[in-house]
Coordinates of C-alpha atoms in Angstrom, one line a residue:
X104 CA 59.9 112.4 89.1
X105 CA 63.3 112.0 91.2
X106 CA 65.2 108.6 89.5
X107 CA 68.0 108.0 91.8
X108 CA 71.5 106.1 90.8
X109 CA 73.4 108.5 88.9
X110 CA 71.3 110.2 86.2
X111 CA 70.3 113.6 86.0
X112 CA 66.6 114.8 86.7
X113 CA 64.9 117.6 86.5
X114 CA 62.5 119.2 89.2
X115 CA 59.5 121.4 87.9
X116 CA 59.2 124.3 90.6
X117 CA 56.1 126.3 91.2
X118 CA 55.8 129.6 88.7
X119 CA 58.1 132.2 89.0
X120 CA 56.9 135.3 91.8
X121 CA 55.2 138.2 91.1
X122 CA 58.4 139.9 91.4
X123 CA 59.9 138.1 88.5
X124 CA 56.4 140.0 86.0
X125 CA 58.3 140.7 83.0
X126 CA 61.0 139.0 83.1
X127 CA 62.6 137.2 80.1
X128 CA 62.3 134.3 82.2
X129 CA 59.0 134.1 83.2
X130 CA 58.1 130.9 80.8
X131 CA 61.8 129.1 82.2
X132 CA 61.9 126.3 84.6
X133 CA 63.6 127.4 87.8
X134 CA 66.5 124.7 87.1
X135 CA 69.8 125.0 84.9
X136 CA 69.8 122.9 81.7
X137 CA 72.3 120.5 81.7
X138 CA 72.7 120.2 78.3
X139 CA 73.6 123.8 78.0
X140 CA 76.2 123.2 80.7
X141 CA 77.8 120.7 78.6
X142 CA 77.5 123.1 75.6
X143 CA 75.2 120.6 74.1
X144 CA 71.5 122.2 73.7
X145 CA 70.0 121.9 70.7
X146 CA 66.6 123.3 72.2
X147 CA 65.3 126.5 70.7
X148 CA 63.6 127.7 73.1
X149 CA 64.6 125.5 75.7
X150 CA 62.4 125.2 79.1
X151 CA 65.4 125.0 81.2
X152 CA 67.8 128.2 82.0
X153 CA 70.7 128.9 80.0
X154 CA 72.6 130.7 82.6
X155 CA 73.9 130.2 86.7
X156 CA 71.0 131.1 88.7
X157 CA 72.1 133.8 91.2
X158 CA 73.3 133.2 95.0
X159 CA 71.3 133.5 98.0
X160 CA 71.8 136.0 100.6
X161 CA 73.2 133.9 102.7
X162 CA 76.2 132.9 100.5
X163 CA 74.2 129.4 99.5
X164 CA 73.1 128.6 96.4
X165 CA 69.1 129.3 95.6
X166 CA 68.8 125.8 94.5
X167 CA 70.2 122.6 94.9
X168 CA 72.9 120.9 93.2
X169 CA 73.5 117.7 91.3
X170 CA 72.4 114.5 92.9
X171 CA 70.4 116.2 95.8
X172 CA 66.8 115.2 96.1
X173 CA 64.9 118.3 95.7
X174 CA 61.9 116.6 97.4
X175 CA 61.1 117.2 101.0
X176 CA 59.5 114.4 101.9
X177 CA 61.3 111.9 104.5
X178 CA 61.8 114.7 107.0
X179 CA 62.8 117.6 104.6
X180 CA 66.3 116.3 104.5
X181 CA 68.4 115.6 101.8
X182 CA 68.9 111.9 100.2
X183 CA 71.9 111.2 98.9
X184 CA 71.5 109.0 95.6
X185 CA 73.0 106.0 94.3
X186 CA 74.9 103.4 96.8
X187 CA 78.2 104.8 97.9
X188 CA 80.5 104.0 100.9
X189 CA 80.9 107.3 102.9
X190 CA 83.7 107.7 105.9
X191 CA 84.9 111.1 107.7
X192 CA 87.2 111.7 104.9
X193 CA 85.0 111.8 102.2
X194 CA 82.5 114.1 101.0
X195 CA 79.6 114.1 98.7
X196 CA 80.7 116.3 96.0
X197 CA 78.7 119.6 96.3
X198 CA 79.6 122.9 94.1
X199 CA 80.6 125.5 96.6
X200 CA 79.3 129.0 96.8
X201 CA 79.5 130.1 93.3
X202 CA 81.4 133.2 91.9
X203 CA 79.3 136.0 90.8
X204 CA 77.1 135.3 88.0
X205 CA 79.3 136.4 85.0
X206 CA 82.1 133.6 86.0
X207 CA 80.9 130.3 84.6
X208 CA 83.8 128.8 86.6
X209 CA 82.5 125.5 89.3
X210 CA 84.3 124.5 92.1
X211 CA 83.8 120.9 93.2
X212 CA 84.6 119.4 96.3
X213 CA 85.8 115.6 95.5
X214 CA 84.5 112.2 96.8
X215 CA 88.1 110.5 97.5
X216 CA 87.8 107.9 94.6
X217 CA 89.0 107.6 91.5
X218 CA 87.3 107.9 88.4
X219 CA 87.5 104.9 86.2
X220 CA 86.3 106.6 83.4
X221 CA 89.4 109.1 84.0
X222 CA 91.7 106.5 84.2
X223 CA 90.3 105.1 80.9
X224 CA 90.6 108.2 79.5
X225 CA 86.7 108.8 78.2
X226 CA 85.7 111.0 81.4
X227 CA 83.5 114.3 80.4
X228 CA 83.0 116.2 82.6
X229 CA 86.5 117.7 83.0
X230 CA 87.5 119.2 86.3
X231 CA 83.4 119.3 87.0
X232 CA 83.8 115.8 88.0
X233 CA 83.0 114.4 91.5
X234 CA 85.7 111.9 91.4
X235 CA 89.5 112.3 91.6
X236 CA 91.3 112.8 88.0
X237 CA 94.7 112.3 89.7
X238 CA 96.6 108.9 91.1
X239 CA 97.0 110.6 94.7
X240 CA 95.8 113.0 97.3
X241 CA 97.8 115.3 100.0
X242 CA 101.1 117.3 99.4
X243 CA 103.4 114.6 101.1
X244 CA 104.2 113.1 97.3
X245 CA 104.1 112.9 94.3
X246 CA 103.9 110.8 91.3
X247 CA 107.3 110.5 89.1
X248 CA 106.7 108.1 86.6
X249 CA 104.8 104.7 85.1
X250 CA 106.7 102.1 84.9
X251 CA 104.8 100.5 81.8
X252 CA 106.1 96.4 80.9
X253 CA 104.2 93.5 83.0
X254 CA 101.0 92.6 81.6
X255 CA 100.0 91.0 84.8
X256 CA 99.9 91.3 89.0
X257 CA 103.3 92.8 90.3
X258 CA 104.5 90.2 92.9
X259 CA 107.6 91.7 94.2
X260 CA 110.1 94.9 93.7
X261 CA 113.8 94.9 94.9
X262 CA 116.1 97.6 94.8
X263 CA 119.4 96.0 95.8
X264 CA 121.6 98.3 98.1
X265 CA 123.8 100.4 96.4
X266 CA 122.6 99.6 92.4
X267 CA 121.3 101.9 90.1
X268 CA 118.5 99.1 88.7
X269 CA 115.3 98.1 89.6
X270 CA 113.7 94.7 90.0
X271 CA 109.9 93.8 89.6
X272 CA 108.7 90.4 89.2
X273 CA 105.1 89.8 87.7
X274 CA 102.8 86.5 87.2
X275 CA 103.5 87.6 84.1
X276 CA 106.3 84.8 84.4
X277 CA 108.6 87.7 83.4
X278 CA 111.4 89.8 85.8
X279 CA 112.1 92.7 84.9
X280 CA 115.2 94.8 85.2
X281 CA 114.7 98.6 85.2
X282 CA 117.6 101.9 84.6
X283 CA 116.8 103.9 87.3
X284 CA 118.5 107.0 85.5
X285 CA 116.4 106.3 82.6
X286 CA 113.5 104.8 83.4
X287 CA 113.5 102.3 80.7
X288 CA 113.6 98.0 80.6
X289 CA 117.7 97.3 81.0
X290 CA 116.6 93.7 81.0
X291 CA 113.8 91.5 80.8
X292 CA 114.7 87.9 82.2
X293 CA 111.8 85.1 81.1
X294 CA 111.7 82.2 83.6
X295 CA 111.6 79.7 81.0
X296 CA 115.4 79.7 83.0
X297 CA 115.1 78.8 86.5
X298 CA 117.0 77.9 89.4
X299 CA 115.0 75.4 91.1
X300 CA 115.8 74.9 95.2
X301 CA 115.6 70.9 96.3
X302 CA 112.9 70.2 98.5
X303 CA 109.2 69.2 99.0
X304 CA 107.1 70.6 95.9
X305 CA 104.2 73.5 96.6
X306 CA 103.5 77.0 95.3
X307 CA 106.2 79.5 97.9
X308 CA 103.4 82.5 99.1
X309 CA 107.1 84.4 100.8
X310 CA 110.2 84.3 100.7
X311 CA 113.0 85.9 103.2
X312 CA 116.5 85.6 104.0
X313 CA 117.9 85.6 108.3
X314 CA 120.8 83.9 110.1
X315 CA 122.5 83.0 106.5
X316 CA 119.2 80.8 105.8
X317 CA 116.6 81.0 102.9
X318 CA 113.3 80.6 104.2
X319 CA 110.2 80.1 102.2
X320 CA 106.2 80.2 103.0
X321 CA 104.3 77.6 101.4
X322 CA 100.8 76.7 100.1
X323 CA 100.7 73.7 103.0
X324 CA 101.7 75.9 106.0
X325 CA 105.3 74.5 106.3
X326 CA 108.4 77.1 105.9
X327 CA 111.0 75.5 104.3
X328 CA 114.5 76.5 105.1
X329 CA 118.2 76.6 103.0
X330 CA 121.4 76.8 103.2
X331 CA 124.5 78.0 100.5
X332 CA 126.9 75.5 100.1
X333 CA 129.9 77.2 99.0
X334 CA 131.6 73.9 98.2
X335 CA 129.0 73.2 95.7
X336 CA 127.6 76.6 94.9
X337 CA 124.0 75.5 95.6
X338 CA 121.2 75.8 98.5
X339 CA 120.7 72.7 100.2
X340 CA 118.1 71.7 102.2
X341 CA 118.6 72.2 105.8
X342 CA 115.1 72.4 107.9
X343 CA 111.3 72.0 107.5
X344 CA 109.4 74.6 110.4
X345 CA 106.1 73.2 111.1
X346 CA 102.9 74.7 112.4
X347 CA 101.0 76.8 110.6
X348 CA 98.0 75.3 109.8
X349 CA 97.3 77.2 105.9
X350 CA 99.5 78.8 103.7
X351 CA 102.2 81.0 104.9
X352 CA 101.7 84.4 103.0
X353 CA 104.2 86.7 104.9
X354 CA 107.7 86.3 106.2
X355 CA 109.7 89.1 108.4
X356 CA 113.1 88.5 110.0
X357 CA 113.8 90.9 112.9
X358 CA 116.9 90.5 115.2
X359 CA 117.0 87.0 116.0
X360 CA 113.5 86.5 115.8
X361 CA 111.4 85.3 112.2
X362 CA 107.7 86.3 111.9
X363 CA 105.0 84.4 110.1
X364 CA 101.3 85.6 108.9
X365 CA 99.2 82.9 107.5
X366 CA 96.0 82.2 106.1
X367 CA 95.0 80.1 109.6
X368 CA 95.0 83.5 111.1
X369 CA 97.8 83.3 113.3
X370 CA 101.1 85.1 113.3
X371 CA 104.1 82.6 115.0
X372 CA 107.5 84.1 116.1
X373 CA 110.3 81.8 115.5
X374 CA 113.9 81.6 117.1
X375 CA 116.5 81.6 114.1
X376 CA 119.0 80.1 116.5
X377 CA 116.9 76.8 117.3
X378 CA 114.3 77.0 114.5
X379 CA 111.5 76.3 116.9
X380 CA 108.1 78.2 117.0
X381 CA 108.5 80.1 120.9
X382 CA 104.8 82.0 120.5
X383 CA 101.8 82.3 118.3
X384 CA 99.8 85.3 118.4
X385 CA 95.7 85.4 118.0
X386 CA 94.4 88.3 117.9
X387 CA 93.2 88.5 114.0
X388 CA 90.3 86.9 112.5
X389 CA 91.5 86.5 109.1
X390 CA 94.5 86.1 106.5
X391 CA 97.4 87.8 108.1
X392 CA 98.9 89.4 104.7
X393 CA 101.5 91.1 106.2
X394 CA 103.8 91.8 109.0
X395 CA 107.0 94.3 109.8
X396 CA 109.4 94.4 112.3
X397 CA 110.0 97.9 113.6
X398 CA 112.2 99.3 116.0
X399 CA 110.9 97.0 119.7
X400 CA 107.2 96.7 117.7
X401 CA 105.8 94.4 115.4
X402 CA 103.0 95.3 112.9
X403 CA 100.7 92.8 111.7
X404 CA 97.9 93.7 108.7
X405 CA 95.4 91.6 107.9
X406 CA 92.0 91.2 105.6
X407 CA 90.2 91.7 109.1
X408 CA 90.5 95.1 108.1
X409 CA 93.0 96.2 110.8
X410 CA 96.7 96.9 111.8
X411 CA 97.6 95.6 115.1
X412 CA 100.9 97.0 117.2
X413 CA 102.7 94.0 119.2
X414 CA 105.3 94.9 122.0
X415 CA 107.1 93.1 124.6
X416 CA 105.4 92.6 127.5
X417 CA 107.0 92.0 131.0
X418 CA 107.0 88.2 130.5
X419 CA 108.7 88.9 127.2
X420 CA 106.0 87.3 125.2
X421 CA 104.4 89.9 122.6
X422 CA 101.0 91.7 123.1
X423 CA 98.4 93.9 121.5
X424 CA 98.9 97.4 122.5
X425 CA 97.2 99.4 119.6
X426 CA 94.6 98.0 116.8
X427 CA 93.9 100.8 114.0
X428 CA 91.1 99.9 111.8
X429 CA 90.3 100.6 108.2
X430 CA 87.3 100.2 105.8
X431 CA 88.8 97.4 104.1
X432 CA 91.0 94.5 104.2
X433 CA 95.0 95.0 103.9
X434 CA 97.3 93.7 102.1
X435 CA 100.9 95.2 102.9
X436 CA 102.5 97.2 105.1
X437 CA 105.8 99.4 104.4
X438 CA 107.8 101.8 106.9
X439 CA 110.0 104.3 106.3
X440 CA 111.2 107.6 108.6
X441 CA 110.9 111.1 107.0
X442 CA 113.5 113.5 107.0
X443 CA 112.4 115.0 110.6
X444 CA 112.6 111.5 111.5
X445 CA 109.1 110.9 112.2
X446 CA 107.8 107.5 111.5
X447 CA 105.7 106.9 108.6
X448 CA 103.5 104.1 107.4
X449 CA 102.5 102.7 104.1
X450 CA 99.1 100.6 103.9
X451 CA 97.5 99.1 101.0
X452 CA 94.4 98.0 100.8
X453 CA 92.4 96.2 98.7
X454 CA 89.8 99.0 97.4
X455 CA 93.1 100.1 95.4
X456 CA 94.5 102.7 96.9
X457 CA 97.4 103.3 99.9
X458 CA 97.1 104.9 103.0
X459 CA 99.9 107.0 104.3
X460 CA 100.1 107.3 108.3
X461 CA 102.1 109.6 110.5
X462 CA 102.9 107.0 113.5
X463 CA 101.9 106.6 116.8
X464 CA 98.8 108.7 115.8
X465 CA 97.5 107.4 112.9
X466 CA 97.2 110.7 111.3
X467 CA 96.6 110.4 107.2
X468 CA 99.0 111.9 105.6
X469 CA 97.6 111.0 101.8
X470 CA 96.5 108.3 99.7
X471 CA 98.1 107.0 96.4
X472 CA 95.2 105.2 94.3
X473 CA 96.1 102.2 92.0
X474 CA 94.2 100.8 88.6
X475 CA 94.4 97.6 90.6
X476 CA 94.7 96.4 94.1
X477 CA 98.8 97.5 94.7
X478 CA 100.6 94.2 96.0
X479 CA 104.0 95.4 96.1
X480 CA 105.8 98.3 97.7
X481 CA 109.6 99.2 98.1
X482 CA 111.7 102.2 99.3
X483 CA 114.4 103.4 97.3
X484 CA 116.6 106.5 98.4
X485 CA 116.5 109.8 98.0
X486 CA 113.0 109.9 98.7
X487 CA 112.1 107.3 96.3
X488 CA 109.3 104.4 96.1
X489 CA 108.0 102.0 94.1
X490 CA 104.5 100.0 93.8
X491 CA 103.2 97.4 91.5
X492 CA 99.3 96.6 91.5
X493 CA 97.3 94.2 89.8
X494 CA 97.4 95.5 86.0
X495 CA 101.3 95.2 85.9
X496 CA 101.9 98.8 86.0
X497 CA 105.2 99.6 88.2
X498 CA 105.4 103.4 89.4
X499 CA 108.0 105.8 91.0
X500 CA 107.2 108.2 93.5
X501 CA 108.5 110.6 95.1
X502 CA 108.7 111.7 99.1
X503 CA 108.2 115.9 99.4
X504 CA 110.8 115.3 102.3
X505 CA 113.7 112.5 101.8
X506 CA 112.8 109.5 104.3
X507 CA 115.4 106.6 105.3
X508 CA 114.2 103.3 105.3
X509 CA 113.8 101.8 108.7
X510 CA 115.8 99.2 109.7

């Protein structure tokens, strides 16, 4: 009987050859016990092998390996079981060719997800397991340090020019301010204070600052604008942009130009010296969640599951030229140059992990996996960054190469 979705089963084969007369064996199912793998057989004698049958001529193993339908029905092919998603860059976790038979040692190729009973800490079956016991993959970075405090989604990290501490912000309703040198909570601000702006009332989705103006994304689709009053040492109120049609979720300010991503599905470009919308752009089909200004480009992510690369066209207006597609929706984009000066992008994704992407080609560079979905992402220097996902949890990595932010 083959059960499929994760448990083991074991296949009776036929009876052993005639060349096999005599040996020890000759009673033992063709199949290694799995119990006796895990150093857990209490069966004396047991019908299964206790011992790594030996490999074929041909390099291959004699038999097949866990979660391969031994059956040849279908076509003689075999099934993968249980209901996974598959791409190009991940493979059903096979054992390779084995070492001879007196090394007991498996190598396992990995299916590029994380194990959540890793990450849990109950996993058992060590280094053995299909799925990744680590929080990233590729040799462009690695992980510093956790950054352990919110107890809820990070919304936003800030790493003010020139400081030596670290800001994170969580629905928590706590900020947090972080020792870079240490690692350790310098500060941790509850927002029972607050410093409330005058205006119309509605939850802000984004905030950024451009042309000496605070501008802010609301639930309603307006982006509500502000201005320091030195006199008085407070923002006032000084415009209310109109047009979106949903929420505003994302706001980028690049030369004199301010770019919007909302939940209608648009993107709208905005002059900062008239405060008048001059283009909307179309070409997603659901909640722009992010967009970054880059050099002459603009890059646009959205839950369509796609980056999309805007440039200047002849008229001046901005047009599609690239659209790079994942297997799930994004959330937020980050850019950075490496220390050849090669462009890099950072996208996350809401299966929980981040995609890093060598640019114009697209080429994956690694992945960084979160608990939850990672909201947040900010460059530091030296070769420093920093995300915040959906748990709370805040950590610091670190570039193989130093990168400078782009501008």
């Amino acid at each position: 009987m083959d059960v499929e979705g994760g448990r083991r089963v074991f296949h009776r084969l036929g009876p052993s050859s005639s060349s096999d007369n005599g040996s020890n064996n000759n009673n033992k199912q063709q199949k290694v016990c799995f119990h006796w793998r895990q150093g857990k057989c209490t069966r004396h004698p047991c019908a299964f092998l206790h011992g790594e049958l030996p490999t074929a001529g041909n390099g291959k193993r004699a038999h097949q390996g866990f979660g391969e339908d031994n059956h040849r029905g279908g076509g003689g092919g075999l099934r993968r079981s249980g209901n996974y998603n598959f791409n190009n860059n991940s493979t059903w976790g096979r054992a390779q060719a084995q070492q001879p038979v007196s090394s007991s040692r498996t190598f396992v190729k990995k299916i590029e997800k994380l194990c959540n009973y890793w990450v849990q800490g109950s996993c058992k079956f060590g280094d053995t397991c299909k799925y990744l016991h680590q929080w990233s993959t590729g040799d462009c970075f690695s992980l510093l340090a956790p950054l352990e405090g919110h107890q809820q989604v990070v919304t936003g990290i800030a790493l003010p020019s020139g400081s030596d501490k670290l800001y994170t912000g969580s629905q928590d309703e706590t900020v947090r301010i972080w020792d870079c040198q240490s690692g350790q909570v310098a500060w941790n601000v509850q927002t029972s204070v607050e410093l409330t702006l005058n205006g119309p009332v509605g939850q802000v989705y984004s905030l950024v600052v451009g042309s000496d103006l605070l501008f802010a994304g609301t639930q309603d689709g307006t982006i509500l604008a502000w201005r320091f009053n030195a006199a008085t040492n407070c923002f006032e109120p000084a415009a209310s942009l109109k047009g979106h049609t949903l929420a505003v979720v994302t706001l980028v300010v690049g030369g004199n130009r301010m770019y919007s991503g909302s939940m209608d599905q648009s993107i709208k470009v905005w002059s900062l010296e008239t405060l008048q919308c001059i283009q909307t752009l179309s070409g997603h089909t659901d909640v722009v969640m992010s967009v970054l200004c880059w050099d002459q480009f603009l890059l646009s992510a959205s839950l369509d599951k796609t980056v999309k690369v805007w440039a200047a066209a002849e008229t001046g207006n901005l047009e599609v030229t690239y659209t790079h597609t994942e297997e799930h929706g994004l959330l937020t984009l980050c850019g950075m140059h490496d220390s050849e000066a090669k462009p890099v992008l950072l996208c996350s994704c809401n299966d929980n992990s981040i995609r890093a992407y060598d640019l114009p080609s697209f080429s994956e560079r690694g992945k960084i996996f979160g608990k939850q979905e990672v909201r947040s992402i900010q460059i530091g220097p030296g070769g420093l960054f920093f995300t915040g996902d959906g748990s709370g949890q805040v950590r610091v990595w670190k570039w193989s190469a130093e990168p400078t932010v782009t501008s």
